[in-house]
């Protein structure tokens, strides 16, 4: 289909787009493409999305998700500016993050500048255990970040991928989320492969993983 500029704006208005706004992450989650498809490829290809690139995108899309495939959005140095630009443009923003290596002051500024949308935090297990899969994560700190996000009135989700080490902690985590007005999203994974370094994460209960 070929569209001129005006038609293309109308076509995309209100549509959602998922962006990978960078190439960096401090975590080493074993099921992530960074440790699988890109295992022997360093540096990971890509670049930090620029302010000009983001400006073009918010001219066309009104719902933007920053999740991506090979990076964590908090490491794009322009993210605070993207957040402010989204608020000014009434763009709904969804940010998915599992890394915890920003200061509480940075998170505070991010939340205070945030407009419409949500943040999803990947904390796989009780906060004290999440680093077993989210290698290099400070899960206890990230849960404090999620609590702050929720307290600031932002829709906040706790994404909990079920693994062998956390499959018996689901109800406790669900209650912790509820206590802080955080939505609890249980996620079943299919990424267990056959190698022992992946298989050790596979839940015992077959209800908690997807077979392919
Ligand atoms: C590459 S991450 C990028 C966003 C962010 N860094 C994060 O981890 O949430 C994209 C998505 O993959 C998910 N993911 C990571 N490990 C997974 C696994 N073993 N099975 C299923 N999804 C996984 C993350 O939770 C996230 O929703
Ligand atoms: S936090 Fe996200 S991007 Fe980083 S290694 Fe884990 S799954 Fe990949």
Tab-separated table of C-alpha atoms and ligand atoms in Angstrom:
chain	number	residue	atom	x	y	z
A	1	UNK	CA	0.000	0.000	0.000
A	2	UNK	CA	1.361	3.427	-0.860
A	3	UNK	CA	0.233	6.453	1.142
A	4	UNK	CA	1.017	10.128	0.798
A	5	UNK	CA	2.094	12.020	3.945
A	6	UNK	CA	-1.360	13.243	4.917
A	7	UNK	CA	-2.969	9.838	4.455
A	8	UNK	CA	-0.094	8.162	6.235
A	9	UNK	CA	-0.581	10.403	9.315
A	10	UNK	CA	-4.275	9.527	9.390
A	11	UNK	CA	-3.474	5.858	8.937
A	12	UNK	CA	-1.055	5.762	11.862
A	13	UNK	CA	-2.929	8.157	14.179
A	14	UNK	CA	-3.999	6.284	17.266
A	15	UNK	CA	-1.903	3.280	16.337
A	16	UNK	CA	0.537	1.611	18.687
A	17	UNK	CA	4.205	1.040	18.043
A	18	UNK	CA	6.775	-0.901	20.060
A	19	UNK	CA	10.244	0.637	20.119
A	20	UNK	CA	13.644	-0.655	21.088
A	21	UNK	CA	15.197	2.721	21.913
A	22	UNK	CA	18.729	1.490	22.508
A	23	UNK	CA	21.161	-1.393	22.604
A	24	UNK	CA	22.317	-1.456	26.216
A	25	UNK	CA	21.440	-3.449	29.283
A	26	UNK	CA	23.289	-4.158	32.505
A	27	UNK	CA	21.385	-7.380	33.162
A	28	UNK	CA	22.175	-10.797	31.726
A	29	UNK	CA	18.846	-12.627	31.757
A	30	UNK	CA	19.652	-16.062	30.309
A	31	UNK	CA	16.508	-16.217	28.126
A	32	UNK	CA	17.050	-12.790	26.517
A	33	UNK	CA	18.169	-12.497	22.903
A	34	UNK	CA	21.261	-10.708	24.214
A	35	UNK	CA	22.412	-14.017	25.693
A	36	UNK	CA	20.981	-16.200	22.910
A	37	UNK	CA	20.802	-14.895	19.299
A	38	UNK	CA	23.418	-12.211	20.104
A	39	UNK	CA	25.504	-14.391	22.429
A	40	UNK	CA	28.791	-14.043	20.547
A	41	UNK	CA	28.090	-10.662	19.009
A	42	UNK	CA	29.639	-7.740	20.865
A	43	UNK	CA	29.063	-4.903	20.777
A	44	UNK	CA	25.330	-5.476	20.448
A	45	UNK	CA	24.271	-3.615	17.287
A	46	UNK	CA	22.079	-0.535	17.447
A	47	UNK	CA	22.196	3.030	18.710
A	48	UNK	CA	20.411	5.277	21.180
A	49	UNK	CA	17.304	6.706	19.548
A	50	UNK	CA	17.834	10.443	19.139
A	51	UNK	CA	15.489	13.251	20.114
A	52	UNK	CA	14.911	14.046	16.413
A	53	UNK	CA	14.027	10.419	15.677
A	54	UNK	CA	11.605	10.333	18.593
A	55	UNK	CA	10.032	13.628	17.504
A	56	UNK	CA	9.198	12.054	14.145
A	57	UNK	CA	7.603	9.067	15.839
A	58	UNK	CA	5.349	11.059	18.146
A	59	UNK	CA	4.143	12.909	15.059
A	60	UNK	CA	2.617	9.652	13.845
A	61	UNK	CA	1.777	7.448	16.833
A	62	UNK	CA	-0.305	8.213	19.889
A	63	UNK	CA	0.441	5.012	21.840
A	64	UNK	CA	4.081	4.078	22.215
A	65	UNK	CA	5.495	1.072	24.029
A	66	UNK	CA	9.178	1.033	24.936
A	67	UNK	CA	9.947	-2.627	25.454
A	68	UNK	CA	11.952	-3.849	22.521
A	69	UNK	CA	13.981	-7.007	22.190
A	70	UNK	CA	17.599	-6.391	23.121
A	71	UNK	CA	17.801	-3.426	25.460
A	72	UNK	CA	16.381	-1.847	28.542
A	73	UNK	CA	14.921	1.618	27.834
A	74	UNK	CA	16.310	3.256	30.991
A	75	UNK	CA	19.790	3.288	29.416
A	76	UNK	CA	18.918	5.628	26.576
A	77	UNK	CA	20.283	8.964	27.891
A	78	UNK	CA	17.378	10.784	26.202
A	79	UNK	CA	14.636	8.867	28.000
A	80	UNK	CA	13.748	11.672	30.442
A	81	UNK	CA	13.340	13.975	27.473
A	82	UNK	CA	11.220	11.387	25.611
A	83	UNK	CA	8.974	11.177	28.668
A	84	UNK	CA	8.539	14.959	28.768
A	85	UNK	CA	7.908	15.144	25.010
A	86	UNK	CA	5.289	12.384	25.252
A	87	UNK	CA	3.434	14.204	28.005
A	88	UNK	CA	3.422	17.459	26.031
A	89	UNK	CA	2.126	15.651	22.935
A	90	UNK	CA	-0.525	13.640	24.868
A	91	UNK	CA	1.119	10.410	23.785
A	92	UNK	CA	0.368	7.343	25.910
A	93	UNK	CA	3.670	5.756	26.901
A	94	UNK	CA	4.336	2.247	28.206
A	95	UNK	CA	7.800	1.590	29.607
A	96	UNK	CA	9.037	-1.944	30.289
A	97	UNK	CA	12.126	-2.180	32.445
A	98	UNK	CA	13.918	-4.735	34.559
A	99	UNK	CA	17.303	-3.121	35.082
A	100	UNK	CA	17.733	-1.313	38.394
A	101	UNK	CA	20.917	0.676	37.841
A	102	UNK	CA	19.526	4.203	37.932
A	103	UNK	CA	19.490	6.383	41.042
A	104	UNK	CA	16.282	6.903	43.005
A	105	UNK	CA	16.620	10.593	42.093
A	106	UNK	CA	16.502	9.642	38.387
A	107	UNK	CA	13.372	7.504	38.904
A	108	UNK	CA	11.754	10.303	40.893
A	109	UNK	CA	12.315	12.740	38.006
A	110	UNK	CA	11.059	10.192	35.465
A	111	UNK	CA	7.833	9.607	37.402
A	112	UNK	CA	7.262	13.304	38.135
A	113	UNK	CA	7.578	14.081	34.393
A	114	UNK	CA	5.364	11.206	33.263
A	115	UNK	CA	2.020	11.820	31.538
A	116	UNK	CA	-0.432	9.134	30.384
A	117	UNK	CA	0.572	5.475	30.292
A	118	UNK	CA	2.179	2.866	32.491
A	119	UNK	CA	5.427	1.360	33.706
A	120	UNK	CA	5.972	-2.395	33.815
A	121	UNK	CA	8.744	-3.746	36.033
A	122	UNK	CA	10.207	-7.204	35.461
A	123	UNK	CA	10.652	-8.703	38.908
A	124	UNK	CA	10.662	-12.479	38.585
A	125	UNK	CA	9.984	-13.798	42.023
A	126	UNK	CA	9.998	-12.224	45.454
A	127	UNK	CA	12.168	-9.105	45.139
A	128	UNK	CA	14.980	-10.758	47.111
A	129	UNK	CA	15.091	-13.679	44.647
A	130	UNK	CA	14.509	-12.002	41.276
A	131	UNK	CA	18.249	-11.685	40.510
A	132	UNK	CA	18.402	-15.496	40.164
A	133	UNK	CA	17.095	-15.016	36.615
A	134	UNK	CA	17.515	-11.215	36.288
A	135	UNK	CA	21.254	-11.463	36.739
A	136	UNK	CA	22.792	-8.191	38.108
A	137	UNK	CA	19.377	-6.838	39.141
A	138	UNK	CA	18.735	-5.421	42.603
A	139	UNK	CA	15.166	-6.712	42.884
A	140	UNK	CA	14.592	-5.240	46.344
A	141	UNK	CA	15.482	-1.792	45.028
A	142	UNK	CA	13.362	-2.256	41.890
A	143	UNK	CA	10.335	-3.132	43.989
A	144	UNK	CA	10.867	0.125	45.916
A	145	UNK	CA	10.975	1.873	42.523
A	146	UNK	CA	7.692	0.200	41.525
A	147	UNK	CA	6.113	1.274	44.822
A	148	UNK	CA	7.251	4.857	44.213
A	149	UNK	CA	5.839	4.742	40.679
A	150	UNK	CA	2.481	3.569	41.967
A	151	UNK	CA	2.490	6.116	44.807
A	152	UNK	CA	2.965	8.846	42.188
A	153	UNK	CA	-0.376	7.813	40.679
A	154	UNK	CA	1.061	6.057	37.598
A	155	UNK	CA	-0.401	2.750	36.442
A	156	UNK	CA	2.231	0.263	37.578
A	157	UNK	CA	2.563	-3.402	36.610
A	158	UNK	CA	4.672	-6.136	38.171
A	159	UNK	CA	5.601	-8.635	35.475
A	160	UNK	CA	6.477	-11.943	37.157
A	161	UNK	CA	7.863	-14.660	34.879
A	162	UNK	CA	7.415	-18.046	36.512
A	163	UNK	CA	10.597	-20.044	37.093
A	164	UNK	CA	11.459	-23.065	39.225
A	165	UNK	CA	12.879	-20.910	42.011
A	166	UNK	CA	9.737	-18.742	42.304
A	167	UNK	CA	6.776	-20.993	41.409
A	168	UNK	CA	5.773	-21.350	45.053
A	169	UNK	CA	5.925	-17.627	45.777
A	170	UNK	CA	3.251	-16.430	43.372
A	171	UNK	CA	0.488	-15.772	45.896
A	172	UNK	CA	2.820	-13.928	48.281
A	173	UNK	CA	4.014	-11.709	45.422
A	174	UNK	CA	0.459	-11.131	44.207
A	175	UNK	CA	-0.492	-9.940	47.708
A	176	UNK	CA	2.564	-7.635	47.876
A	177	UNK	CA	1.518	-6.085	44.576
A	178	UNK	CA	-2.054	-5.629	45.723
A	179	UNK	CA	-0.876	-3.995	48.983
A	180	UNK	CA	0.728	-1.224	46.902
A	181	UNK	CA	-1.911	-0.800	44.195
A	182	UNK	CA	0.344	-2.508	41.623
A	183	UNK	CA	-1.167	-4.771	38.927
A	184	UNK	CA	0.259	-8.268	38.999
A	185	UNK	CA	0.994	-9.874	35.611
A	186	UNK	CA	1.944	-13.514	35.746
A	187	UNK	CA	3.863	-14.565	32.646
A	188	UNK	CA	4.533	-18.100	31.460
A	189	UNK	CA	7.687	-18.561	29.413
A	190	UNK	CA	8.526	-21.039	26.679
A	191	UNK	CA	12.241	-20.237	26.642
A	192	UNK	CA	13.740	-23.238	28.374
A	193	UNK	CA	15.459	-25.081	25.536
A	194	UNK	CA	17.358	-28.251	26.317
A	195	UNK	CA	20.633	-27.027	27.804
A	196	UNK	CA	21.033	-27.428	31.567
A	197	UNK	CA	21.718	-23.699	32.079
A	198	UNK	CA	18.183	-22.966	30.781
A	199	UNK	CA	16.423	-26.104	31.982
A	200	UNK	CA	17.265	-25.385	35.601
A	201	UNK	CA	14.800	-22.469	35.425
A	202	UNK	CA	11.881	-24.551	34.109
A	203	UNK	CA	9.029	-24.736	36.636
A	204	UNK	CA	8.151	-28.196	37.955
A	205	UNK	CA	4.428	-27.483	37.597
A	206	UNK	CA	3.531	-27.764	33.871
A	207	UNK	CA	0.806	-25.141	34.380
A	208	UNK	CA	3.553	-22.553	34.692
A	209	UNK	CA	5.347	-22.860	31.370
A	210	UNK	CA	4.460	-23.047	27.686
A	211	UNK	CA	5.477	-26.147	25.735
A	212	UNK	CA	6.349	-25.702	22.089
B	1	LIG	C1	14.279	-7.918	25.953
B	1	LIG	S1	13.107	-7.463	27.157
B	1	LIG	C2	13.160	-5.682	27.022
B	1	LIG	C3	12.482	-4.913	28.147
B	1	LIG	C4	13.157	-4.965	29.503
B	1	LIG	N1	14.559	-4.977	29.433
B	1	LIG	C5	12.638	-6.160	30.287
B	1	LIG	O1	13.353	-7.134	30.443
B	1	LIG	O2	11.490	-6.085	30.734
B	1	LIG	C6	11.607	-7.877	26.302
B	1	LIG	C7	10.651	-8.755	27.052
B	1	LIG	O3	11.200	-10.048	27.170
B	1	LIG	C8	10.774	-10.573	28.402
B	1	LIG	N2	11.564	-11.735	28.802
B	1	LIG	C9	12.787	-11.765	29.341
B	1	LIG	N3	13.156	-13.035	29.604
B	1	LIG	C10	12.124	-13.828	29.205
B	1	LIG	C11	11.892	-15.226	29.231
B	1	LIG	N4	12.796	-16.098	29.678
B	1	LIG	N5	10.704	-15.685	28.755
B	1	LIG	C12	9.768	-14.833	28.287
B	1	LIG	N6	9.932	-13.496	28.235
B	1	LIG	C13	11.096	-12.999	28.698
B	1	LIG	C14	10.945	-9.380	29.307
B	1	LIG	O4	10.324	-9.543	30.536
B	1	LIG	C15	10.325	-8.290	28.461
B	1	LIG	O5	8.925	-8.236	28.652
B	2	LIG	S1	16.552	-6.826	31.368
B	2	LIG	FE1	15.475	-7.116	29.422
B	2	LIG	S2	16.977	-6.462	27.868
B	2	LIG	FE2	18.103	-6.713	29.757
B	2	LIG	S3	18.948	-8.773	29.626
B	2	LIG	FE3	16.998	-8.905	30.738
B	2	LIG	S4	15.419	-9.357	29.180
B	2	LIG	FE4	17.274	-8.622	28.122
